[in-house]
mmCIF file of C-alpha atoms in Angstrom:
data_model
loop_
_atom_site.group_PDB
_atom_site.id
_atom_site.type_symbol
_atom_site.label_atom_id
_atom_site.label_comp_id
_atom_site.label_asym_id
_atom_site.label_seq_id
_atom_site.Cartn_x
_atom_site.Cartn_y
_atom_site.Cartn_z
ATOM 1 C CA UNK V 1 -10.380 -31.822 -26.660
ATOM 2 C CA UNK V 2 -10.309 -28.281 -28.046
ATOM 3 C CA UNK V 3 -9.585 -26.107 -25.041
ATOM 4 C CA UNK V 4 -9.434 -22.843 -27.025
ATOM 5 C CA UNK V 5 -13.178 -23.086 -27.713
ATOM 6 C CA UNK V 6 -14.374 -24.457 -24.408
ATOM 7 C CA UNK V 7 -12.382 -22.159 -22.141
ATOM 8 C CA UNK V 8 -13.403 -19.085 -24.108
ATOM 9 C CA UNK V 9 -15.337 -16.555 -22.006
ATOM 10 C CA UNK V 10 -18.000 -15.969 -24.676
ATOM 11 C CA UNK V 11 -18.596 -19.717 -25.064
ATOM 12 C CA UNK V 12 -18.732 -20.171 -21.282
ATOM 13 C CA UNK V 13 -21.293 -17.372 -21.033
ATOM 14 C CA UNK V 14 -23.352 -18.842 -23.899
ATOM 15 C CA UNK V 15 -23.201 -22.284 -22.255
ATOM 16 C CA UNK V 16 -25.404 -21.024 -19.390
ATOM 17 C CA UNK V 17 -28.415 -21.260 -21.722
ATOM 18 C CA UNK V 18 -27.520 -24.776 -22.788
ATOM 19 C CA UNK V 19 -27.448 -28.133 -21.076
ATOM 20 C CA UNK V 20 -23.805 -29.098 -21.384
ATOM 21 C CA UNK V 21 -22.951 -32.772 -21.477
ATOM 22 C CA UNK V 22 -19.366 -33.979 -21.562
ATOM 23 C CA UNK V 23 -19.077 -37.738 -21.704
ATOM 24 C CA UNK V 24 -15.953 -39.761 -21.125
ATOM 25 C CA UNK V 25 -15.372 -41.709 -24.333
ATOM 26 C CA UNK V 26 -14.972 -45.495 -23.927
ATOM 27 C CA UNK V 27 -16.186 -45.423 -20.310
ATOM 28 C CA UNK V 28 -19.787 -46.564 -20.783
ATOM 29 C CA UNK V 29 -21.242 -48.889 -23.414
ATOM 30 C CA UNK V 30 -24.708 -47.281 -23.499
ATOM 31 C CA UNK V 31 -23.194 -43.810 -23.860
ATOM 32 C CA UNK V 32 -20.859 -45.070 -26.572
ATOM 33 C CA UNK V 33 -23.869 -46.446 -28.432
ATOM 34 C CA UNK V 34 -25.513 -43.023 -28.269
ATOM 35 C CA UNK V 35 -22.325 -41.287 -29.434
ATOM 36 C CA UNK V 36 -22.134 -43.627 -32.448
ATOM 37 C CA UNK V 37 -25.504 -42.255 -33.562
ATOM 38 C CA UNK V 38 -24.077 -38.748 -33.406
ATOM 39 C CA UNK V 39 -20.727 -39.096 -35.142
ATOM 40 C CA UNK V 40 -18.349 -41.814 -36.217
ATOM 41 C CA UNK V 41 -15.211 -41.580 -38.296
ATOM 42 C CA UNK V 42 -14.709 -42.966 -41.806
ATOM 43 C CA UNK V 43 -14.028 -46.441 -40.458
ATOM 44 C CA UNK V 44 -17.367 -46.481 -38.633
ATOM 45 C CA UNK V 45 -15.624 -46.625 -35.265
ATOM 46 C CA UNK V 46 -16.318 -44.316 -32.338
ATOM 47 C CA UNK V 47 -13.589 -41.721 -32.329
ATOM 48 C CA UNK V 48 -11.826 -40.321 -29.278
ATOM 49 C CA UNK V 49 -13.741 -37.057 -29.365
ATOM 50 C CA UNK V 50 -17.211 -36.007 -30.506
ATOM 51 C CA UNK V 51 -18.877 -32.586 -30.572
ATOM 52 C CA UNK V 52 -22.350 -31.411 -31.573
ATOM 53 C CA UNK V 53 -25.109 -28.984 -30.641
ATOM 54 C CA UNK V 54 -28.537 -30.632 -30.424
ATOM 55 C CA UNK V 55 -32.187 -29.928 -29.776
ATOM 56 C CA UNK V 56 -33.357 -30.673 -26.201
ATOM 57 C CA UNK V 57 -34.916 -33.957 -27.384
ATOM 58 C CA UNK V 58 -31.710 -34.904 -29.290
ATOM 59 C CA UNK V 59 -33.770 -35.552 -32.420
ATOM 60 C CA UNK V 60 -32.023 -32.892 -34.454
ATOM 61 C CA UNK V 61 -28.433 -31.707 -34.700
ATOM 62 C CA UNK V 62 -28.076 -27.946 -34.588
ATOM 63 C CA UNK V 63 -24.623 -27.922 -36.161
ATOM 64 C CA UNK V 64 -22.463 -30.274 -38.168
ATOM 65 C CA UNK V 65 -21.249 -33.016 -35.818
ATOM 66 C CA UNK V 66 -17.555 -33.728 -35.761
ATOM 67 C CA UNK V 67 -14.560 -34.459 -33.604
ATOM 68 C CA UNK V 68 -14.429 -30.966 -32.145
ATOM 69 C CA UNK V 69 -16.106 -27.548 -32.336
ATOM 70 C CA UNK V 70 -13.794 -26.470 -35.149
ATOM 71 C CA UNK V 71 -15.456 -28.990 -37.484
ATOM 72 C CA UNK V 72 -18.419 -26.624 -37.583
ATOM 73 C CA UNK V 73 -17.132 -23.282 -36.315
ATOM 74 C CA UNK V 74 -14.247 -21.102 -37.414
ATOM 75 C CA UNK V 75 -13.639 -19.586 -34.008
ATOM 76 C CA UNK V 76 -14.868 -19.587 -30.408
ATOM 77 C CA UNK V 77 -16.674 -16.331 -31.172
ATOM 78 C CA UNK V 78 -18.625 -17.910 -34.043
ATOM 79 C CA UNK V 79 -19.564 -20.839 -31.771
ATOM 80 C CA UNK V 80 -20.738 -18.463 -29.034
ATOM 81 C CA UNK V 81 -22.702 -16.369 -31.539
ATOM 82 C CA UNK V 82 -24.460 -19.447 -32.893
ATOM 83 C CA UNK V 83 -25.192 -20.732 -29.385
ATOM 84 C CA UNK V 84 -26.760 -17.411 -28.428
ATOM 85 C CA UNK V 85 -28.837 -17.460 -31.612
ATOM 86 C CA UNK V 86 -30.015 -21.017 -30.926
ATOM 87 C CA UNK V 87 -30.817 -20.299 -27.285
ATOM 88 C CA UNK V 88 -33.202 -17.503 -28.315
ATOM 89 C CA UNK V 89 -35.290 -20.060 -30.207
ATOM 90 C CA UNK V 90 -36.032 -22.023 -27.062
ATOM 91 C CA UNK V 91 -38.211 -20.840 -24.264
ATOM 92 C CA UNK V 92 -36.226 -22.491 -21.528
ATOM 93 C CA UNK V 93 -37.902 -23.132 -18.229
ATOM 94 C CA UNK V 94 -35.929 -22.504 -15.058
ATOM 95 C CA UNK V 95 -33.932 -25.358 -13.617
ATOM 96 C CA UNK V 96 -36.341 -25.090 -10.705
ATOM 97 C CA UNK V 97 -35.912 -26.129 -7.151
ATOM 98 C CA UNK V 98 -34.416 -29.504 -8.043
ATOM 99 C CA UNK V 99 -31.516 -28.996 -10.418
ATOM 100 C CA UNK V 100 -29.560 -32.117 -11.320
ATOM 101 C CA UNK V 101 -26.009 -32.104 -9.964
ATOM 102 C CA UNK V 102 -23.606 -32.153 -12.926
ATOM 103 C CA UNK V 103 -21.418 -35.084 -11.965
ATOM 104 C CA UNK V 104 -19.398 -38.012 -13.272
ATOM 105 C CA UNK V 105 -20.770 -41.520 -13.128
ATOM 106 C CA UNK V 106 -18.370 -42.691 -10.392
ATOM 107 C CA UNK V 107 -15.501 -41.509 -8.222
ATOM 108 C CA UNK V 108 -12.830 -43.345 -10.208
ATOM 109 C CA UNK V 109 -13.778 -41.340 -13.275
ATOM 110 C CA UNK V 110 -14.455 -38.260 -11.159
ATOM 111 C CA UNK V 111 -10.901 -38.108 -9.812
ATOM 112 C CA UNK V 112 -9.413 -38.734 -13.230
ATOM 113 C CA UNK V 113 -11.523 -36.055 -14.949
ATOM 114 C CA UNK V 114 -10.746 -33.713 -12.079
ATOM 115 C CA UNK V 115 -7.056 -34.219 -12.756
ATOM 116 C CA UNK V 116 -7.569 -33.847 -16.538
ATOM 117 C CA UNK V 117 -9.309 -30.512 -15.955
ATOM 118 C CA UNK V 118 -6.812 -29.372 -13.326
ATOM 119 C CA UNK V 119 -9.729 -28.694 -10.983
ATOM 120 C CA UNK V 120 -10.511 -29.843 -7.435
ATOM 121 C CA UNK V 121 -12.952 -32.668 -6.936
ATOM 122 C CA UNK V 122 -16.066 -32.683 -4.762
ATOM 123 C CA UNK V 123 -17.127 -36.189 -3.779
ATOM 124 C CA UNK V 124 -20.343 -37.146 -1.980
ATOM 125 C CA UNK V 125 -19.899 -40.250 0.159
ATOM 126 C CA UNK V 126 -23.369 -41.507 1.006
ATOM 127 C CA UNK V 127 -24.707 -44.285 3.231
ATOM 128 C CA UNK V 128 -28.148 -45.422 4.389
ATOM 129 C CA UNK V 129 -28.411 -42.637 6.974
ATOM 130 C CA UNK V 130 -26.961 -39.980 4.710
ATOM 131 C CA UNK V 131 -28.517 -40.380 1.277
ATOM 132 C CA UNK V 132 -26.793 -38.940 -1.772
ATOM 133 C CA UNK V 133 -29.959 -37.087 -2.822
ATOM 134 C CA UNK V 134 -29.696 -34.774 0.173
ATOM 135 C CA UNK V 135 -26.063 -33.915 -0.554
ATOM 136 C CA UNK V 136 -26.867 -33.390 -4.229
ATOM 137 C CA UNK V 137 -29.656 -30.985 -3.301
ATOM 138 C CA UNK V 138 -27.118 -28.935 -1.334
ATOM 139 C CA UNK V 139 -24.497 -28.906 -4.065
ATOM 140 C CA UNK V 140 -26.512 -28.645 -7.283
ATOM 141 C CA UNK V 141 -27.570 -24.976 -6.969
ATOM 142 C CA UNK V 142 -23.937 -24.059 -6.256
ATOM 143 C CA UNK V 143 -22.678 -26.070 -9.223
ATOM 144 C CA UNK V 144 -24.640 -23.766 -11.573
ATOM 145 C CA UNK V 145 -24.160 -20.536 -9.633
ATOM 146 C CA UNK V 146 -22.366 -17.575 -11.171
ATOM 147 C CA UNK V 147 -19.495 -17.823 -8.711
ATOM 148 C CA UNK V 148 -18.911 -21.579 -8.761
ATOM 149 C CA UNK V 149 -20.032 -22.939 -12.145
ATOM 150 C CA UNK V 150 -17.405 -25.104 -13.781
ATOM 151 C CA UNK V 151 -14.932 -24.772 -10.914
ATOM 152 C CA UNK V 152 -15.279 -28.236 -9.352
ATOM 153 C CA UNK V 153 -15.712 -31.775 -10.670
ATOM 154 C CA UNK V 154 -18.422 -33.719 -8.844
ATOM 155 C CA UNK V 155 -18.969 -37.428 -8.233
ATOM 156 C CA UNK V 156 -20.710 -39.702 -5.750
ATOM 157 C CA UNK V 157 -20.113 -43.067 -4.117
ATOM 158 C CA UNK V 158 -21.744 -45.187 -1.462
ATOM 159 C CA UNK V 159 -18.576 -47.238 -1.124
ATOM 160 C CA UNK V 160 -15.919 -45.305 0.783
ATOM 161 C CA UNK V 161 -13.325 -47.982 -0.031
ATOM 162 C CA UNK V 162 -13.317 -46.502 -3.541
ATOM 163 C CA UNK V 163 -11.437 -43.610 -1.965
ATOM 164 C CA UNK V 164 -8.681 -45.625 -0.293
ATOM 165 C CA UNK V 165 -6.125 -43.835 -2.456
ATOM 166 C CA UNK V 166 -7.194 -40.461 -1.031
ATOM 167 C CA UNK V 167 -4.810 -39.355 1.706
ATOM 168 C CA UNK V 168 -6.195 -38.139 5.051
ATOM 169 C CA UNK V 169 -9.692 -39.529 4.427
ATOM 170 C CA UNK V 170 -11.059 -41.775 7.177
ATOM 171 C CA UNK V 171 -14.011 -43.313 5.335
ATOM 172 C CA UNK V 172 -16.801 -41.286 6.990
ATOM 173 C CA UNK V 173 -19.866 -40.295 4.943
ATOM 174 C CA UNK V 174 -19.991 -36.646 3.948
ATOM 175 C CA UNK V 175 -18.901 -34.192 1.290
ATOM 176 C CA UNK V 176 -15.215 -34.303 0.476
ATOM 177 C CA UNK V 177 -13.116 -31.631 -1.177
ATOM 178 C CA UNK V 178 -10.198 -33.417 -2.791
ATOM 179 C CA UNK V 179 -7.189 -32.258 -4.760
ATOM 180 C CA UNK V 180 -6.564 -34.977 -7.334
ATOM 181 C CA UNK V 181 -3.118 -36.434 -7.880
ATOM 182 C CA UNK V 182 -1.216 -35.696 -11.055
ATOM 183 C CA UNK V 183 -2.680 -38.744 -12.806
ATOM 184 C CA UNK V 184 -6.100 -38.739 -11.166
ATOM 185 C CA UNK V 185 -5.477 -42.156 -9.641
ATOM 186 C CA UNK V 186 -5.257 -40.793 -6.118
ATOM 187 C CA UNK V 187 -5.721 -37.536 -4.265
ATOM 188 C CA UNK V 188 -5.550 -35.662 -1.004
ATOM 189 C CA UNK V 189 -8.456 -34.670 1.204
ATOM 190 C CA UNK V 190 -8.443 -30.903 1.616
ATOM 191 C CA UNK V 191 -11.701 -30.390 3.507
ATOM 192 C CA UNK V 192 -14.380 -32.628 4.941
ATOM 193 C CA UNK V 193 -17.988 -31.490 5.405
ATOM 194 C CA UNK V 194 -20.382 -33.566 7.445
ATOM 195 C CA UNK V 195 -23.659 -34.446 5.688
ATOM 196 C CA UNK V 196 -25.491 -31.995 7.965
ATOM 197 C CA UNK V 197 -23.383 -29.017 6.886
ATOM 198 C CA UNK V 198 -25.539 -26.022 6.044
ATOM 199 C CA UNK V 199 -25.538 -24.963 2.406
ATOM 200 C CA UNK V 200 -24.330 -21.429 3.270
ATOM 201 C CA UNK V 201 -21.300 -22.866 5.062
ATOM 202 C CA UNK V 202 -20.557 -25.193 2.169
ATOM 203 C CA UNK V 203 -20.936 -22.470 -0.435
ATOM 204 C CA UNK V 204 -18.707 -20.073 1.493
ATOM 205 C CA UNK V 205 -15.990 -22.713 1.914
ATOM 206 C CA UNK V 206 -16.077 -23.737 -1.757
ATOM 207 C CA UNK V 207 -16.050 -20.119 -2.913
ATOM 208 C CA UNK V 208 -13.082 -19.320 -0.680
ATOM 209 C CA UNK V 209 -11.239 -22.379 -1.927
ATOM 210 C CA UNK V 210 -11.941 -21.545 -5.584
ATOM 211 C CA UNK V 211 -10.697 -18.017 -5.037
ATOM 212 C CA UNK V 212 -7.556 -19.147 -3.248
ATOM 213 C CA UNK V 213 -6.449 -22.053 -5.411
ATOM 214 C CA UNK V 214 -5.569 -22.124 -9.083
ATOM 215 C CA UNK V 215 -6.381 -24.307 -12.043
ATOM 216 C CA UNK V 216 -3.516 -26.716 -12.603
ATOM 217 C CA UNK V 217 -2.103 -26.798 -16.103
ATOM 218 C CA UNK V 218 0.153 -29.561 -17.382
ATOM 219 C CA UNK V 219 2.610 -30.075 -20.188
ATOM 220 C CA UNK V 220 0.902 -32.636 -22.416
ATOM 221 C CA UNK V 221 3.876 -34.540 -23.804
ATOM 222 C CA UNK V 222 5.826 -34.435 -20.532
ATOM 223 C CA UNK V 223 2.784 -35.759 -18.647
ATOM 224 C CA UNK V 224 2.342 -38.677 -21.042
ATOM 225 C CA UNK V 225 6.050 -39.525 -21.184
ATOM 226 C CA UNK V 226 6.435 -39.417 -17.411
ATOM 227 C CA UNK V 227 3.196 -41.335 -16.897
ATOM 228 C CA UNK V 228 4.374 -44.118 -19.162
ATOM 229 C CA UNK V 229 7.741 -44.288 -17.498
ATOM 230 C CA UNK V 230 6.091 -44.490 -14.078
ATOM 231 C CA UNK V 231 3.556 -47.096 -15.197
ATOM 232 C CA UNK V 232 0.466 -44.900 -14.703
ATOM 233 C CA UNK V 233 -2.159 -46.811 -16.650
ATOM 234 C CA UNK V 234 -5.855 -46.133 -17.214
ATOM 235 C CA UNK V 235 -8.053 -49.063 -18.181
ATOM 236 C CA UNK V 236 -11.059 -47.943 -20.181
ATOM 237 C CA UNK V 237 -14.423 -49.580 -19.476
ATOM 238 C CA UNK V 238 -14.876 -50.584 -23.109
ATOM 239 C CA UNK V 239 -12.247 -51.130 -25.790
ATOM 240 C CA UNK V 240 -10.853 -48.077 -27.559
ATOM 241 C CA UNK V 241 -11.989 -47.935 -31.196
ATOM 242 C CA UNK V 242 -10.237 -44.830 -32.493
ATOM 243 C CA UNK V 243 -7.715 -46.214 -34.982
ATOM 244 C CA UNK V 244 -5.355 -43.257 -34.706
ATOM 245 C CA UNK V 245 -5.263 -43.593 -30.925
ATOM 246 C CA UNK V 246 -4.743 -47.351 -31.094
ATOM 247 C CA UNK V 247 -1.832 -46.989 -33.496
ATOM 248 C CA UNK V 248 -0.258 -44.285 -31.338
ATOM 249 C CA UNK V 249 -0.682 -46.449 -28.250
ATOM 250 C CA UNK V 250 0.879 -49.454 -29.941
ATOM 251 C CA UNK V 251 3.870 -47.364 -30.965
ATOM 252 C CA UNK V 252 4.350 -45.946 -27.488
ATOM 253 C CA UNK V 253 3.694 -49.285 -25.801
ATOM 254 C CA UNK V 254 6.348 -50.938 -27.938
ATOM 255 C CA UNK V 255 8.869 -48.277 -27.069
ATOM 256 C CA UNK V 256 8.043 -48.430 -23.359
ATOM 257 C CA UNK V 257 7.773 -52.225 -23.240
ATOM 258 C CA UNK V 258 4.109 -52.139 -22.155
ATOM 259 C CA UNK V 259 1.577 -54.708 -23.282
ATOM 260 C CA UNK V 260 -1.088 -54.174 -25.918
ATOM 261 C CA UNK V 261 -3.753 -51.574 -25.150
ATOM 262 C CA UNK V 262 -7.060 -52.954 -24.028
ATOM 263 C CA UNK V 263 -10.262 -52.023 -22.338
ATOM 264 C CA UNK V 264 -11.943 -53.581 -19.404
ATOM 265 C CA UNK V 265 -15.411 -54.893 -19.915
ATOM 266 C CA UNK V 266 -18.166 -53.528 -17.697
ATOM 267 C CA UNK V 267 -18.037 -55.405 -14.433
ATOM 268 C CA UNK V 268 -14.456 -56.476 -15.040
ATOM 269 C CA UNK V 269 -11.333 -55.317 -13.222
ATOM 270 C CA UNK K 1 20.323 19.708 -33.725
ATOM 271 C CA UNK K 2 22.230 17.017 -31.923
ATOM 272 C CA UNK K 3 21.266 18.364 -28.539
ATOM 273 C CA UNK K 4 17.603 18.552 -29.567
ATOM 274 C CA UNK K 5 17.667 14.935 -30.762
ATOM 275 C CA UNK K 6 19.526 13.915 -27.652
ATOM 276 C CA UNK K 7 17.027 15.694 -25.458
ATOM 277 C CA UNK K 8 14.155 14.162 -27.398
ATOM 278 C CA UNK K 9 15.724 10.703 -27.045
ATOM 279 C CA UNK K 10 16.303 11.180 -23.357
ATOM 280 C CA UNK K 11 12.802 12.476 -22.756
ATOM 281 C CA UNK K 12 11.348 9.561 -24.764
ATOM 282 C CA UNK K 13 13.358 7.073 -22.746
ATOM 283 C CA UNK K 14 12.371 8.982 -19.649
ATOM 284 C CA UNK K 15 8.707 8.361 -20.494
ATOM 285 C CA UNK K 16 9.078 4.879 -21.990
ATOM 286 C CA UNK K 17 11.168 3.304 -19.277
ATOM 287 C CA UNK K 18 8.698 3.834 -16.416
ATOM 288 C CA UNK K 19 5.874 2.766 -18.751
ATOM 289 C CA UNK K 20 7.724 -0.445 -19.625
ATOM 290 C CA UNK K 21 8.389 -1.183 -15.963
ATOM 291 C CA UNK K 22 4.751 -0.501 -15.095
ATOM 292 C CA UNK K 23 3.596 -2.758 -17.957
ATOM 293 C CA UNK K 24 5.956 -5.500 -16.786
ATOM 294 C CA UNK K 25 4.620 -5.276 -13.238
ATOM 295 C CA UNK K 26 1.033 -5.331 -14.481
ATOM 296 C CA UNK K 27 1.716 -8.315 -16.738
ATOM 297 C CA UNK K 28 3.380 -10.195 -13.905
ATOM 298 C CA UNK K 29 0.487 -9.420 -11.576
ATOM 299 C CA UNK K 30 -2.109 -10.443 -14.184
ATOM 300 C CA UNK K 31 -0.321 -13.737 -14.716
ATOM 301 C CA UNK K 32 -0.236 -14.337 -10.979
ATOM 302 C CA UNK K 33 -3.943 -13.546 -10.729
ATOM 303 C CA UNK K 34 -4.898 -15.899 -13.487
ATOM 304 C CA UNK K 35 -3.236 -18.750 -11.662
ATOM 305 C CA UNK K 36 -4.250 -17.738 -8.166
ATOM 306 C CA UNK K 37 -7.951 -18.478 -8.562
ATOM 307 C CA UNK K 38 -10.018 -20.933 -10.514
ATOM 308 C CA UNK K 39 -11.630 -19.307 -13.557
ATOM 309 C CA UNK K 40 -15.313 -19.785 -14.399
ATOM 310 C CA UNK K 41 -16.015 -22.728 -16.617
ATOM 311 C CA UNK K 42 -18.737 -24.800 -18.196
ATOM 312 C CA UNK K 43 -20.883 -26.851 -15.815
ATOM 313 C CA UNK K 44 -20.677 -30.247 -17.505
ATOM 314 C CA UNK K 45 -23.006 -33.135 -16.902
ATOM 315 C CA UNK K 46 -20.804 -36.222 -16.999
ATOM 316 C CA UNK K 47 -23.667 -38.715 -17.238
ATOM 317 C CA UNK K 48 -25.748 -38.851 -20.416
ATOM 318 C CA UNK K 49 -29.041 -39.737 -18.751
ATOM 319 C CA UNK K 50 -28.657 -36.836 -16.268
ATOM 320 C CA UNK K 51 -27.959 -34.386 -19.069
ATOM 321 C CA UNK K 52 -30.862 -35.579 -21.195
ATOM 322 C CA UNK K 53 -33.208 -35.397 -18.212
ATOM 323 C CA UNK K 54 -32.026 -31.829 -17.536
ATOM 324 C CA UNK K 55 -32.598 -30.842 -21.184
ATOM 325 C CA UNK K 56 -36.073 -32.348 -21.129
ATOM 326 C CA UNK K 57 -36.975 -30.632 -17.857
ATOM 327 C CA UNK K 58 -35.668 -27.200 -18.830
ATOM 328 C CA UNK K 59 -36.182 -27.251 -22.625
ATOM 329 C CA UNK K 60 -32.655 -25.995 -23.165
ATOM 330 C CA UNK K 61 -30.645 -27.030 -26.231
ATOM 331 C CA UNK K 62 -27.717 -29.382 -25.699
ATOM 332 C CA UNK K 63 -24.007 -28.913 -26.183
ATOM 333 C CA UNK K 64 -22.650 -32.450 -26.321
ATOM 334 C CA UNK K 65 -18.991 -33.282 -26.120
ATOM 335 C CA UNK K 66 -17.162 -36.511 -25.581
ATOM 336 C CA UNK K 67 -13.480 -36.923 -24.859
ATOM 337 C CA UNK K 68 -11.232 -39.651 -23.519
ATOM 338 C CA UNK K 69 -9.774 -38.937 -20.057
ATOM 339 C CA UNK K 70 -6.488 -40.562 -20.960
ATOM 340 C CA UNK K 71 -3.821 -39.973 -23.532
ATOM 341 C CA UNK K 72 -2.066 -43.085 -24.847
ATOM 342 C CA UNK K 73 -3.416 -44.903 -21.790
ATOM 343 C CA UNK K 74 -2.015 -42.376 -19.319
ATOM 344 C CA UNK K 75 -4.743 -40.832 -17.121
ATOM 345 C CA UNK K 76 -4.936 -37.243 -15.957
ATOM 346 C CA UNK K 77 -4.839 -35.767 -19.453
ATOM 347 C CA UNK K 78 -7.576 -35.332 -22.096
#
C-alpha cells in the first residue's frame, strides 16, 4: 500500500468529497469478485493491491486502475488535484442524519487492520438489548468529523467471545476502545463505554485519546522477520492469488520451516 | 585584515550557533508532536456494500483501494 499518497494532507483533504473504500484483499469472495472487474495483473489473478477512482455508481473508472495510485498519478499532489477536479463534477448530497459507520466486516479483521494502520480500534459489542445500529448512530458522525476522521478503526460483533484475546475485557456489551497488539491478533482494552453513553461524552473521550496517543509506526522487515520467528500467522479467508506474493511466501516459509501458504475458505477455521 | 575576518567569523558563529540550537530544539519538539497525537486520516469504509451504499446515497465519487492486511502471512502489516 502506497502510504506516501494516502497519508498526504492534500489527498486526505480531497478525500472528504469522496466515498473512500479500502477493502482487505483475499478476505471476502464477493469483494474479490468485484475487485477482479476493476483490475487484475497479467496472469489474470487478483493482485495484492488495487487502486482506482470511480463514479458513484461504479460504472466508470475515473483514472487508470492499477496496483497503487502511482499507476495513474505522478505525485500525491497530482492525485489530490484530480480528486478535487472530479469532486466538482458531482453535486454531492450531504451524508444526512444517518451516515454509515466506516467499519471493517468483523472484529478479527478490525483488530488486524487497526494494527496495520498503527491506530486504536473502536469495537461495538452488541446484543439483543443493545443493538449495533444504535451504537453506529452514535459513532458514525464522529468517524467523519474534522477532529476524528481517520483516527480510529471501527468494527462490530454480537459475539463477545471473538474478543477473548483482548486483555481486561469482561464480555459486556458496549463500545470498546482497544489498543491492538503488535500483530493485530490480540489487544488491550483501554476504555469501556456502556451502550447508553451520551455521544458528547464519547466524542470528548475519543478526541482526548486521539490527542494524547500517537500513531504507531513499525519497521516492515523487522516486523515480518520477528512475526515469522514467533509463529504469528494470518489465515486469509480466500486463497492468495498474487503470484509475486505466493513466491515470496514460499521462499520465506521454506527458510522458516513453515508449511505452504494457504487460505481458509469462508466458514472454515 | 585578520582581525576583521576573525571578528566576522566570531560574529557569524555568534549568530549561527544560537540559531542552530533553536532549530534543533524546534525539530525535536516537532518530531515529538508528530508522534504524540494521531494525525488526521482518510475515513475508510472497510465493507464494499457499505461504501457503495454511501456513494449511492450521497452521489460522491469513489476512491477504491484494496490491500492485504498481512505481509508474507504475518499480520499487523500491509
